[in-house]
PDB file of C-alpha atoms in Angstrom:
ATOM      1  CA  UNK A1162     271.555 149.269   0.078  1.00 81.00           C
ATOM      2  CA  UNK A1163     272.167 152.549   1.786  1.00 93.00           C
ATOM      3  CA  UNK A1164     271.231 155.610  -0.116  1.00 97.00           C
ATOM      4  CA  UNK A1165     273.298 158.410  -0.581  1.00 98.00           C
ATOM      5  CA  UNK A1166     272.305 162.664   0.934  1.00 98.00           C
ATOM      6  CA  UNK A1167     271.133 163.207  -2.546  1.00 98.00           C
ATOM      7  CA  UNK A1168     268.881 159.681  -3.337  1.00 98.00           C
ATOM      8  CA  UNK A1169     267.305 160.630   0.199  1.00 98.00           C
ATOM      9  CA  UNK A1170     267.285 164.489  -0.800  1.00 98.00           C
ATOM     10  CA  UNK A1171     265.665 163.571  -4.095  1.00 98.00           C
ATOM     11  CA  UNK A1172     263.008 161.213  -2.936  1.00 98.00           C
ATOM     12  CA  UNK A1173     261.593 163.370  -0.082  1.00 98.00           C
ATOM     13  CA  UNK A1174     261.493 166.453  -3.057  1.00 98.00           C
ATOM     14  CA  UNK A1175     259.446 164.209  -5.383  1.00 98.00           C
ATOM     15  CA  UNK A1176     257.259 163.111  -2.158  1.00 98.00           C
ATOM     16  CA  UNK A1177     256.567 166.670  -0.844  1.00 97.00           C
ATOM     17  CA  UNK A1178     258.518 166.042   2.126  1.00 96.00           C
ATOM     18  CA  UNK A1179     259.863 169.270   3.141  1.00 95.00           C
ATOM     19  CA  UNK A1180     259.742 168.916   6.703  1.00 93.00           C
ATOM     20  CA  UNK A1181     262.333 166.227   6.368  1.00 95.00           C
ATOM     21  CA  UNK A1182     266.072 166.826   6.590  1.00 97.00           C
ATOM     22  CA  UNK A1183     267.919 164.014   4.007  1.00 97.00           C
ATOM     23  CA  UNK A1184     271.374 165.000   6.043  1.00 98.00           C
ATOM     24  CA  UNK A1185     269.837 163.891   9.726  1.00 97.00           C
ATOM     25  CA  UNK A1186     267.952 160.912   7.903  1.00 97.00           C
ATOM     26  CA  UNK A1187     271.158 159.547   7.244  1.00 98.00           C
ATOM     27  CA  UNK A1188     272.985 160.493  10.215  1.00 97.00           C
ATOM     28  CA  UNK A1189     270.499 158.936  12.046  1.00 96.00           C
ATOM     29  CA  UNK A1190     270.615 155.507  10.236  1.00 97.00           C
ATOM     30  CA  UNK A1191     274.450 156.126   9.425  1.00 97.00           C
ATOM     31  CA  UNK A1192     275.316 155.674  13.542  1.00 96.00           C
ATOM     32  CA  UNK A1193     273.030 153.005  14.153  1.00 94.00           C
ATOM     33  CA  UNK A1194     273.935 150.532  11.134  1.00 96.00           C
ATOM     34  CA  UNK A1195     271.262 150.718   9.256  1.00 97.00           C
ATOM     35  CA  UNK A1196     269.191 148.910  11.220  1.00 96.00           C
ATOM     36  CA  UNK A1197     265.446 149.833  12.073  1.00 94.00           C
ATOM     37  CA  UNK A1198     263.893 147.871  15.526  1.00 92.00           C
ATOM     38  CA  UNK A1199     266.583 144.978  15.655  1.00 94.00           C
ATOM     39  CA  UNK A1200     266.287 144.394  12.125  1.00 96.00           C
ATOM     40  CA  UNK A1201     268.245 145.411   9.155  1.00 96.00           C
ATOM     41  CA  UNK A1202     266.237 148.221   7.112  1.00 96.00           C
ATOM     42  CA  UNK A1203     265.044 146.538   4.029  1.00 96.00           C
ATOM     43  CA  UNK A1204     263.797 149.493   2.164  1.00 97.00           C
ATOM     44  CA  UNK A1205     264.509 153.289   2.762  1.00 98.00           C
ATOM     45  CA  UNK A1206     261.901 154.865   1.325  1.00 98.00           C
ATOM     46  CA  UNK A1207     259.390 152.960   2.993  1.00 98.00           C
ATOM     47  CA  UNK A1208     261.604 154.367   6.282  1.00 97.00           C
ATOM     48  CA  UNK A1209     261.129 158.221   5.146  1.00 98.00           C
ATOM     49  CA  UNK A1210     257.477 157.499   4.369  1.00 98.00           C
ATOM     50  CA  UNK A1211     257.070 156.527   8.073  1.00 96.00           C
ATOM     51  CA  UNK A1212     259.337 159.201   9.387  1.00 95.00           C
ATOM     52  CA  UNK A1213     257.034 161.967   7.481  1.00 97.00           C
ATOM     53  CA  UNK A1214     253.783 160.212   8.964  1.00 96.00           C
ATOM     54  CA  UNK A1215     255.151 160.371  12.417  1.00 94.00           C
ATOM     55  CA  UNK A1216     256.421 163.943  12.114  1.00 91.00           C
ATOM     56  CA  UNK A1217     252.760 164.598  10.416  1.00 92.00           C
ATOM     57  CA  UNK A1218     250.758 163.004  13.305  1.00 91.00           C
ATOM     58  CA  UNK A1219     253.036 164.813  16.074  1.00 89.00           C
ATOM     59  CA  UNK A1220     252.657 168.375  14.216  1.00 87.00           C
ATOM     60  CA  UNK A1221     248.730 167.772  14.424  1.00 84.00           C
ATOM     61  CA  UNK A1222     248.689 166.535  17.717  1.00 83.00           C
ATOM     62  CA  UNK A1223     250.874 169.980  18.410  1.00 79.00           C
ATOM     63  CA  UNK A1224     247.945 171.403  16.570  1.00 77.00           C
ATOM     64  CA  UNK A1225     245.291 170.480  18.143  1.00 72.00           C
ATOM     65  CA  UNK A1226     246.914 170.874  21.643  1.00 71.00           C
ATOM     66  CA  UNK A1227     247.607 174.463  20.887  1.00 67.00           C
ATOM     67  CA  UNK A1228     243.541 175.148  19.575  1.00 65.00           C
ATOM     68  CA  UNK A1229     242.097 173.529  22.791  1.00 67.00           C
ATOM     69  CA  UNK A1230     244.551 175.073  25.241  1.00 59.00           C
ATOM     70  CA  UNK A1231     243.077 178.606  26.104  1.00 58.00           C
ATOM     71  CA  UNK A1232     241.860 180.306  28.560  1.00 56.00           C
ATOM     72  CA  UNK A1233     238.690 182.892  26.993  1.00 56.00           C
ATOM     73  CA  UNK A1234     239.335 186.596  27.989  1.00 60.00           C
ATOM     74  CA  UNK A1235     237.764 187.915  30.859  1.00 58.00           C
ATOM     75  CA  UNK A1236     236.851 184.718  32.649  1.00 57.00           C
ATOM     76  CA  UNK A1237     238.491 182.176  35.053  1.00 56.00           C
ATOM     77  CA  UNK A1238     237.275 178.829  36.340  1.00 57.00           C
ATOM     78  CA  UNK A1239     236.778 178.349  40.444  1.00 59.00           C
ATOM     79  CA  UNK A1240     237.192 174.676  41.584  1.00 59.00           C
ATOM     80  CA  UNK A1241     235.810 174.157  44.334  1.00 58.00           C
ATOM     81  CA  UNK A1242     233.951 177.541  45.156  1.00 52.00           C
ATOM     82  CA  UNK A1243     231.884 177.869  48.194  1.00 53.00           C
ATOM     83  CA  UNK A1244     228.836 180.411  46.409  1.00 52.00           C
ATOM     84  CA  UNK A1245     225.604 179.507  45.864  1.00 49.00           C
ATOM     85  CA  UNK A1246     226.685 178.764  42.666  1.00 51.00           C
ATOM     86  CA  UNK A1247     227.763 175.449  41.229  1.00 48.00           C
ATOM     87  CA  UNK A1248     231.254 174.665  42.134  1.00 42.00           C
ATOM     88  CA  UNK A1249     232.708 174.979  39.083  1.00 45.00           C
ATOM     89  CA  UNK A1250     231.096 178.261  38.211  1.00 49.00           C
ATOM     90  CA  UNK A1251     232.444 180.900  35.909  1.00 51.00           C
ATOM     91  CA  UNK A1252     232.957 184.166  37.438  1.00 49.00           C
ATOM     92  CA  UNK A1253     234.195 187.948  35.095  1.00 51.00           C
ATOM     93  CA  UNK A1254     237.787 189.394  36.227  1.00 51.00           C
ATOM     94  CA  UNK A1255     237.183 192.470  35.061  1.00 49.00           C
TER      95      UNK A1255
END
């Protein structure tokens, strides 16, 4: 049975699921019949629980990409240097 704007709308506000948008959740489904893989989508909810995990797991991917991507002040990393020091050797800017 397809749910209406407001059954989706409702069920993502008793979940917690504010990240999710009931109007594009619908949409979505709406213009490609309903139908999740090549099968016909048995149970909605269980289809926003999943869409709410996957937004979850890219958001801390995001997360984590964005705490491990930085450069520390001051300091830049020589590949390949030709000093005495190792080649991958840490050298001040400043």
């Amino acid at each position: 049975m397809k749910p209406a704007v407001e059954d989706v709308r409702a069920y993502c506000e008793e979940r917690g699921y504010a990240e999710i948008s009931a109007e594009d959740f619908v949409d979505y489904y709406e213009s490609n019949g309903w139908v999740v893989g090549n099968a016909p989508m048995k149970d909605w909810r269980r289809t926003v629980d999943r869409w709410h995990r996957k937004n979850m797991r890219e958001k801390a991917a995001e997360r984590v990409s964005e705490e491990t991507s930085y450069v520390q002040p001051g300091y830049v990393l020589r590949l390949g240097a030709e000093d005495d020091d190792a080649s991958a050797a840490k050298t001040k800017t400043n």
